[in-house]
Short mmCIF file of C-alpha atoms and ligand atoms in Angstrom, two decimals:
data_model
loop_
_atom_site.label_atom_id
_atom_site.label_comp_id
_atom_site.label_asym_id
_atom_site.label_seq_id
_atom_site.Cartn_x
_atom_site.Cartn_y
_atom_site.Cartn_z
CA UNK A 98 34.98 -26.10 10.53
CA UNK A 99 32.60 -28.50 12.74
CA UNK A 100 29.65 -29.19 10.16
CA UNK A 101 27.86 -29.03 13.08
CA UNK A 102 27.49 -26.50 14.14
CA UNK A 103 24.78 -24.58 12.69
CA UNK A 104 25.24 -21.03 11.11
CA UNK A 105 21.71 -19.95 10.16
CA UNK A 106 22.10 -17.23 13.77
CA UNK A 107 24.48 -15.21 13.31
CA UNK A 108 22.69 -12.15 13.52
CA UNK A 109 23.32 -12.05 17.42
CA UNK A 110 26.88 -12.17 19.35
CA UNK A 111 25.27 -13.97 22.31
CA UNK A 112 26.25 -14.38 25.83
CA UNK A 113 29.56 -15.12 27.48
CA UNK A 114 29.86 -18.65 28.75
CA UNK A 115 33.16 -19.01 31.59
CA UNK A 116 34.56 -22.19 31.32
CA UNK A 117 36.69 -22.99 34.09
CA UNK A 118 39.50 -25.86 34.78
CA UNK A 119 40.80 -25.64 39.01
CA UNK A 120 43.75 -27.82 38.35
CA UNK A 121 44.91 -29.66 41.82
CA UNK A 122 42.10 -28.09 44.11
CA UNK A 123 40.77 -30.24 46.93
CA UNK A 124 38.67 -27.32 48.38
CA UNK A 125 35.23 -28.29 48.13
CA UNK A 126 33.84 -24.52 48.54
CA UNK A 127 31.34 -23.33 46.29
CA UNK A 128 33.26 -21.29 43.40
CA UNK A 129 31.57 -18.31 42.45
CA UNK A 130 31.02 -17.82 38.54
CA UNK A 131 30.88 -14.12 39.38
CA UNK A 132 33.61 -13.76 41.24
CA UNK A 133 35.77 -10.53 39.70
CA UNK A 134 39.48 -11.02 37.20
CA UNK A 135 41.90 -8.94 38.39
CA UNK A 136 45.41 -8.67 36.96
CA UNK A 137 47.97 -9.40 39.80
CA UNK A 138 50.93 -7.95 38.28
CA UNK A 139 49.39 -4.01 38.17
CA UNK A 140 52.34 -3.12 36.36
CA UNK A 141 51.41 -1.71 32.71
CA UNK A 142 52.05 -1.76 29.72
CA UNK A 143 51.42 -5.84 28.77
CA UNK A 144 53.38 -6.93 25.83
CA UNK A 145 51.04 -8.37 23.29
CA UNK A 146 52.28 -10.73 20.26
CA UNK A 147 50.07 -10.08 17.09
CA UNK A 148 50.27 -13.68 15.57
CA UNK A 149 51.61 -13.18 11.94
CA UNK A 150 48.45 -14.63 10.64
CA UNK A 151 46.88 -11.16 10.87
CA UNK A 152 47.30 -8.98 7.93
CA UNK A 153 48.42 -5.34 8.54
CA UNK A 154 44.83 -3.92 8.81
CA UNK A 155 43.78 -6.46 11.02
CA UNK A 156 47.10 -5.33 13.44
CA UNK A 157 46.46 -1.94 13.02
CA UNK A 158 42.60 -2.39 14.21
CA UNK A 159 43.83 -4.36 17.34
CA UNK A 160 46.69 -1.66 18.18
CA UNK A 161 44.17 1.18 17.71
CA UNK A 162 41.49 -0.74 20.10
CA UNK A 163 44.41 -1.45 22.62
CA UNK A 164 45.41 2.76 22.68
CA UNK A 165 41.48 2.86 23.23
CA UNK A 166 41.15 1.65 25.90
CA UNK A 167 44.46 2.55 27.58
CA UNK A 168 43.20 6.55 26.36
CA UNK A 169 39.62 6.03 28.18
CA UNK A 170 40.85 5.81 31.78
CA UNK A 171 42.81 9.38 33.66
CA UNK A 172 46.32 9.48 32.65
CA UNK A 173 48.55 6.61 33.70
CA UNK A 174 50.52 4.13 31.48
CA UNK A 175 49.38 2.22 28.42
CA UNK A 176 47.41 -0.70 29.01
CA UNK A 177 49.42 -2.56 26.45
CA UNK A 178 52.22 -2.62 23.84
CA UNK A 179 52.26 -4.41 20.79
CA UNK A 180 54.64 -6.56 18.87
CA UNK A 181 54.75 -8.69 15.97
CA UNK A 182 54.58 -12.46 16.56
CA UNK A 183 56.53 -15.07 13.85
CA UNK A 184 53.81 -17.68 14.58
CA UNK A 185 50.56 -18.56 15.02
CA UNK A 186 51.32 -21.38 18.14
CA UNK A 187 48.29 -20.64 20.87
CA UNK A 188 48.73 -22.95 23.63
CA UNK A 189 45.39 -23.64 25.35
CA UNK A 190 46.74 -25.76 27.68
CA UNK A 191 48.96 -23.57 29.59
CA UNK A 192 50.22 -20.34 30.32
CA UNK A 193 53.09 -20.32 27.78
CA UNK A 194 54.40 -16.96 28.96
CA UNK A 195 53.30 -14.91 25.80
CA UNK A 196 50.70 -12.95 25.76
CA UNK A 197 48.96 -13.11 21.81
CA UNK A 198 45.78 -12.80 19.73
CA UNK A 199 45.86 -15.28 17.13
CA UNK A 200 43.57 -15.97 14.14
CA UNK A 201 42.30 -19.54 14.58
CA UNK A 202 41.31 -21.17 10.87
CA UNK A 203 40.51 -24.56 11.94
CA UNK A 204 38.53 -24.25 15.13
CA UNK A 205 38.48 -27.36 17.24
CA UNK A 206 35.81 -28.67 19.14
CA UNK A 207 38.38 -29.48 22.45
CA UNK A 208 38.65 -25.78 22.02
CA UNK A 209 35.29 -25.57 24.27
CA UNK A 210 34.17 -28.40 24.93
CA UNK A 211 29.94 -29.35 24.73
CA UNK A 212 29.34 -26.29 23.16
CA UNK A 213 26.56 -26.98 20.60
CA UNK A 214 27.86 -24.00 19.03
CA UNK A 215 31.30 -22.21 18.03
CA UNK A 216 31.98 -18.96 20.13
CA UNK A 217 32.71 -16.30 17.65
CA UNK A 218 36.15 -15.75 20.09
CA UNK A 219 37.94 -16.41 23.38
CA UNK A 220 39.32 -15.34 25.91
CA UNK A 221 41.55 -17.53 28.17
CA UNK A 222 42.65 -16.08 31.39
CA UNK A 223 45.49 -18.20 33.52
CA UNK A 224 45.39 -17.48 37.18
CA UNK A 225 44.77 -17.83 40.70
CA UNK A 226 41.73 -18.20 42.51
CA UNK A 227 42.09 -17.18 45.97
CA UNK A 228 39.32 -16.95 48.84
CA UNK A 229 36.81 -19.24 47.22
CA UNK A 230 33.70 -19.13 49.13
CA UNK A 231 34.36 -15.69 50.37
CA UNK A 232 32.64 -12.83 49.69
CA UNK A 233 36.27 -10.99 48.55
CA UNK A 234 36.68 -14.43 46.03
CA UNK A 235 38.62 -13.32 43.49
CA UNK A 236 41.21 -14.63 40.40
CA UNK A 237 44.38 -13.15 40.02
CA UNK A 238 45.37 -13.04 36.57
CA UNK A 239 48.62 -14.33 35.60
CA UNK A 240 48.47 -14.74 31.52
CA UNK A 241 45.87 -14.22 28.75
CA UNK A 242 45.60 -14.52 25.02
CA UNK A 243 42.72 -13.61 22.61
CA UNK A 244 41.81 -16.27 19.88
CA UNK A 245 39.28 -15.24 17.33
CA UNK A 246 37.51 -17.84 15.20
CA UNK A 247 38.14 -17.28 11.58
CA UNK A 248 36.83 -20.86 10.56
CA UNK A 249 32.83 -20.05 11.68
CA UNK A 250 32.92 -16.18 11.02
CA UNK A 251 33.83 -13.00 8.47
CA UNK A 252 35.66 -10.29 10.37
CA UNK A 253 36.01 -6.83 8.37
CA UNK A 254 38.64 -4.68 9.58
CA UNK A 255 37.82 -1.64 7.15
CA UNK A 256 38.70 1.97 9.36
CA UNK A 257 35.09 3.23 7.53
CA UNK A 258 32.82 0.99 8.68
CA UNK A 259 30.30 2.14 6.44
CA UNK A 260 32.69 -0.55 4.02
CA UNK A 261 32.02 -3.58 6.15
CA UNK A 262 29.82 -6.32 4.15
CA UNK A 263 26.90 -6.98 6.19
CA UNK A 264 27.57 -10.33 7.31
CA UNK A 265 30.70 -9.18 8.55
CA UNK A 266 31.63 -8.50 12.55
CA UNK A 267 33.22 -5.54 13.01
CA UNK A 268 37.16 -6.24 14.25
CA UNK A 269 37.25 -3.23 16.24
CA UNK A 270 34.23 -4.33 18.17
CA UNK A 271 35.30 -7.94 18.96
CA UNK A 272 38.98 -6.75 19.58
CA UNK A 273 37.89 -3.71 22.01
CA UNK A 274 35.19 -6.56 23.70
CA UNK A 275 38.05 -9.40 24.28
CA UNK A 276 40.31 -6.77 25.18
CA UNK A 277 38.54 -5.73 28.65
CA UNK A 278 38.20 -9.16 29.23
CA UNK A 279 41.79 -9.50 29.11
CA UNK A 280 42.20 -6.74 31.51
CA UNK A 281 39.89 -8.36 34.04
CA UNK A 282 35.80 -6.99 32.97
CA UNK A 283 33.13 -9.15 33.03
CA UNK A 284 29.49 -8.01 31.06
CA UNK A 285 27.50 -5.40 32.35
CA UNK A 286 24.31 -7.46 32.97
CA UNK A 287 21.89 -7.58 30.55
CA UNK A 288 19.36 -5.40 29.93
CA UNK A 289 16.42 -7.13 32.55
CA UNK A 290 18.87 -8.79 35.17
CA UNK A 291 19.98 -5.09 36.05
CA UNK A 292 20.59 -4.15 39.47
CA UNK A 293 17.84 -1.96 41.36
CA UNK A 294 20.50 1.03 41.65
CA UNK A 295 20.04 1.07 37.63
CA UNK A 296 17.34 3.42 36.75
CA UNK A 297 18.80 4.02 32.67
CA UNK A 298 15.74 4.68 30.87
CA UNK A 299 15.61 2.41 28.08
CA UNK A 300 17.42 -0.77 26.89
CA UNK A 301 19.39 0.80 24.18
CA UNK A 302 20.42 3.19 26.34
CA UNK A 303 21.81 1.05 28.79
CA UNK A 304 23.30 -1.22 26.24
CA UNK A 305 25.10 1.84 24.86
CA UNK A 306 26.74 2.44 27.74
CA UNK A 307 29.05 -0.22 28.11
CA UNK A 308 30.85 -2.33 25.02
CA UNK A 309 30.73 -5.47 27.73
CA UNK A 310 27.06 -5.92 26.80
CA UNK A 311 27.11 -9.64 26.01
CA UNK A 312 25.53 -8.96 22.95
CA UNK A 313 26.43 -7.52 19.74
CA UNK A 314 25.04 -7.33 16.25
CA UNK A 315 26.76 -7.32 12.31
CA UNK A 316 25.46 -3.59 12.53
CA UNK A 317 27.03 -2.79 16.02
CA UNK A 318 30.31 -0.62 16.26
CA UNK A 319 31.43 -0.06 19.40
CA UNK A 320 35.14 1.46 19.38
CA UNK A 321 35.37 3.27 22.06
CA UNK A 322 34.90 2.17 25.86
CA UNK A 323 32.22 3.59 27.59
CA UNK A 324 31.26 4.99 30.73
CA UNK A 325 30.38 1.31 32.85
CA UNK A 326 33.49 0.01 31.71
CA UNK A 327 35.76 2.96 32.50
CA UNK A 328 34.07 2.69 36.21
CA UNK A 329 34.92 -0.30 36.80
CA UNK A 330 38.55 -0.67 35.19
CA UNK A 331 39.37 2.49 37.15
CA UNK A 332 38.20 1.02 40.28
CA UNK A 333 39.81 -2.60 39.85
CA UNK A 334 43.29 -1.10 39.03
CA UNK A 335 42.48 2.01 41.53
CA UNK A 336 43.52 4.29 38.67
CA UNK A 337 43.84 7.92 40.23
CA UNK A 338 47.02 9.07 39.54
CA UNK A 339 48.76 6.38 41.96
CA UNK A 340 52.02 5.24 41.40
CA UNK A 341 51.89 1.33 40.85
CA UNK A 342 53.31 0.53 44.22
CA UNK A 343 50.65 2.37 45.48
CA UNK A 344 48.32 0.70 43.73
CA UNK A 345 49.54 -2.71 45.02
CA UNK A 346 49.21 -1.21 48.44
CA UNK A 347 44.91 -0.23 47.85
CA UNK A 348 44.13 -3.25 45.80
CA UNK A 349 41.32 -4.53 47.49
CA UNK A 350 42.19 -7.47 45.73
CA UNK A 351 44.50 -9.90 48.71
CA UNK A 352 44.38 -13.49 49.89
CA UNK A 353 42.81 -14.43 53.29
CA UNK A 354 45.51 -15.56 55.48
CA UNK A 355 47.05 -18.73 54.60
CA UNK A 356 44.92 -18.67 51.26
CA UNK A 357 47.80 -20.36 49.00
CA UNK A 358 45.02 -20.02 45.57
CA UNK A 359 44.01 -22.61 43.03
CA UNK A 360 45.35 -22.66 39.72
CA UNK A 361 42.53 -21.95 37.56
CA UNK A 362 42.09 -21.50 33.58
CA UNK A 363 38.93 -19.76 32.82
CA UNK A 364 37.61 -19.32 29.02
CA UNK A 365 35.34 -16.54 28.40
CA UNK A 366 33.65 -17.12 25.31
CA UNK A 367 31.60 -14.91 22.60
CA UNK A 368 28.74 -16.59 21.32
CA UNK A 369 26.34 -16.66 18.75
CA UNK A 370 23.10 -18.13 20.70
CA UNK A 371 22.27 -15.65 23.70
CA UNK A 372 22.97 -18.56 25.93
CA UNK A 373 25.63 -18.40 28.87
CA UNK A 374 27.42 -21.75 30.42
CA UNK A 375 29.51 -20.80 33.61
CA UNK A 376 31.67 -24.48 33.47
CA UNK A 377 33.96 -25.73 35.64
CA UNK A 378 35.71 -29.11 34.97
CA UNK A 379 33.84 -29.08 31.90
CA UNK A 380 30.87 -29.38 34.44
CA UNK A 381 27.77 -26.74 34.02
CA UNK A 382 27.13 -24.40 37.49
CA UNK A 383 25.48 -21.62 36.37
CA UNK A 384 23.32 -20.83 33.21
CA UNK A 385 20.99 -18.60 31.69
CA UNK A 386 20.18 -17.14 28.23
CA UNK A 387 19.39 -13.15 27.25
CA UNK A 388 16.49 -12.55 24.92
CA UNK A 389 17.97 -11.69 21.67
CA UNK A 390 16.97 -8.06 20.43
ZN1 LIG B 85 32.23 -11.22 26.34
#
């Protein structure tokens, strides 16, 4: 644990910070921060390792919160499949061709750098960014893992959550959250940054309807995606019954001619403060904070 880092505010899952490395680029374009994740192999299930530092509950919340959200979208194959890992080795250098969530017990500060505070977990996406400074800029994801900070916060994976101790997060919540970041989502904007076309009558209602809000509680349970996010992941993967080579055929989601990509790593972190860094070569571009309810 970084002594740090203060944990008097824990009350409030904050905003999501994007840290992004371009490795190699010599484009000097503009990136956009908001730019959409979409996975470039649309071929489903992806295998996930469970690192064996999880106990059995733990695994059995994450494998319940992966059937939720492959169950939310019209019938097609799983999102993901599960397996048991025999370690606990997260690489966050490099895509290390396994896909995990691991429980991290001795977060590091190179684990995001200049935060003043720990994110409660990550999400690392490996990719391609392709069409930077276009208006169809996009990253094509190419590897992921989940790593959820054990060191700075209590996690209760209880089925009732009516058991959870109070100062507890809810498992199911940060594992369903993570998860559609690992399939591409970003947040539904918060609550006064929404567009015009929103007209939802009242904050709780429009936090309700997503579980990408980029804010969550110790008293929130959210285990079951909800209507924003099924929009959206059935528009990214164009999920209408197609058959995947359809799919690749629609995806809106294709390099401008001669567009070769960047190599990109972008962390997507859970915090505790309501504040958001967009980074990119451990450089600030982009940031705002959310009132905290
Ligand atoms: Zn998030």
């Amino acid at each position: 644990m970084k002594s740090s880092w203060p944990l008097l505010a824990l009350f409030i899952v904050g905003c999501t910070p994007s840290t992004e490395v371009v490795e190699g680029s010599s484009s000097t374009a503009a990136v956009n921060a908001e730019a959409p994740y979409v996975w470039g192999n649309k071929t489903f299930p992806k295998s996930i390792g469970l690192s064996n530092s999880f106990n059995s509950d733990e695994k059995i919340a994450m494998t319940q919160m992966g059937a939720a959200w492959s169950t939310s979208v019209s019938a097609r194959d799983p999102f993901f499949s599960f397996s048991n890992l025999s370690n606990n080795n997260y690489n966050l250098e490099r895509n290390d061709g396994i896909l995990g969530i691991y429980r991290v017990d001795d977060w590091n500060e190179s684990f995001t750098p200049n935060d003043q505070i720990a994110p409660i977990a990550i999400t690392q996406l490996f990719g391609r960014r392709y069409n930077t400074g276009s208006a169809n800029e996009y990253v094509s994801i190419e590897h992921a893992d989940i790593l959820i900070n054990y060191d700075d916060f209590s996690f209760s994976s209880e089925q009732d959550p009516l058991q959870k101790d109070p100062v507890e997060y809810d498992l199911h919540t940060v594992v369903l959250h993570e998860m559609g970041h690992f399939l591409g989502l970003s947040h539904i904007p918060v609550y006064s940054l929404r567009p015009n076309s929103e007209s939802l009558s009242s904050r709780s209602n429009y936090k309700a309807s997503s579980v990408m809000y980029p804010s969550i509680d110790f008293s929130e349970i959210k285990r079951v995606p909800k209507s924003k996010d099924t929009t959206v992941l059935n528009s990214k993967y164009s999920l209408s019954g197609l058959a995947a080579s359809a799919i690749a055929v629609e995806s809106p989601y294709k390099p401008n001619a001669k567009d070769l990509g960047k190599n990109v790593k972008v962390v997507i972190e859970l915090m505790s403060n309501g504040e958001c860094h967009h980074k990119m070569d451990g450089v600030t571009i982009g940031h705002h904070s959310i009132k905290l309810n």
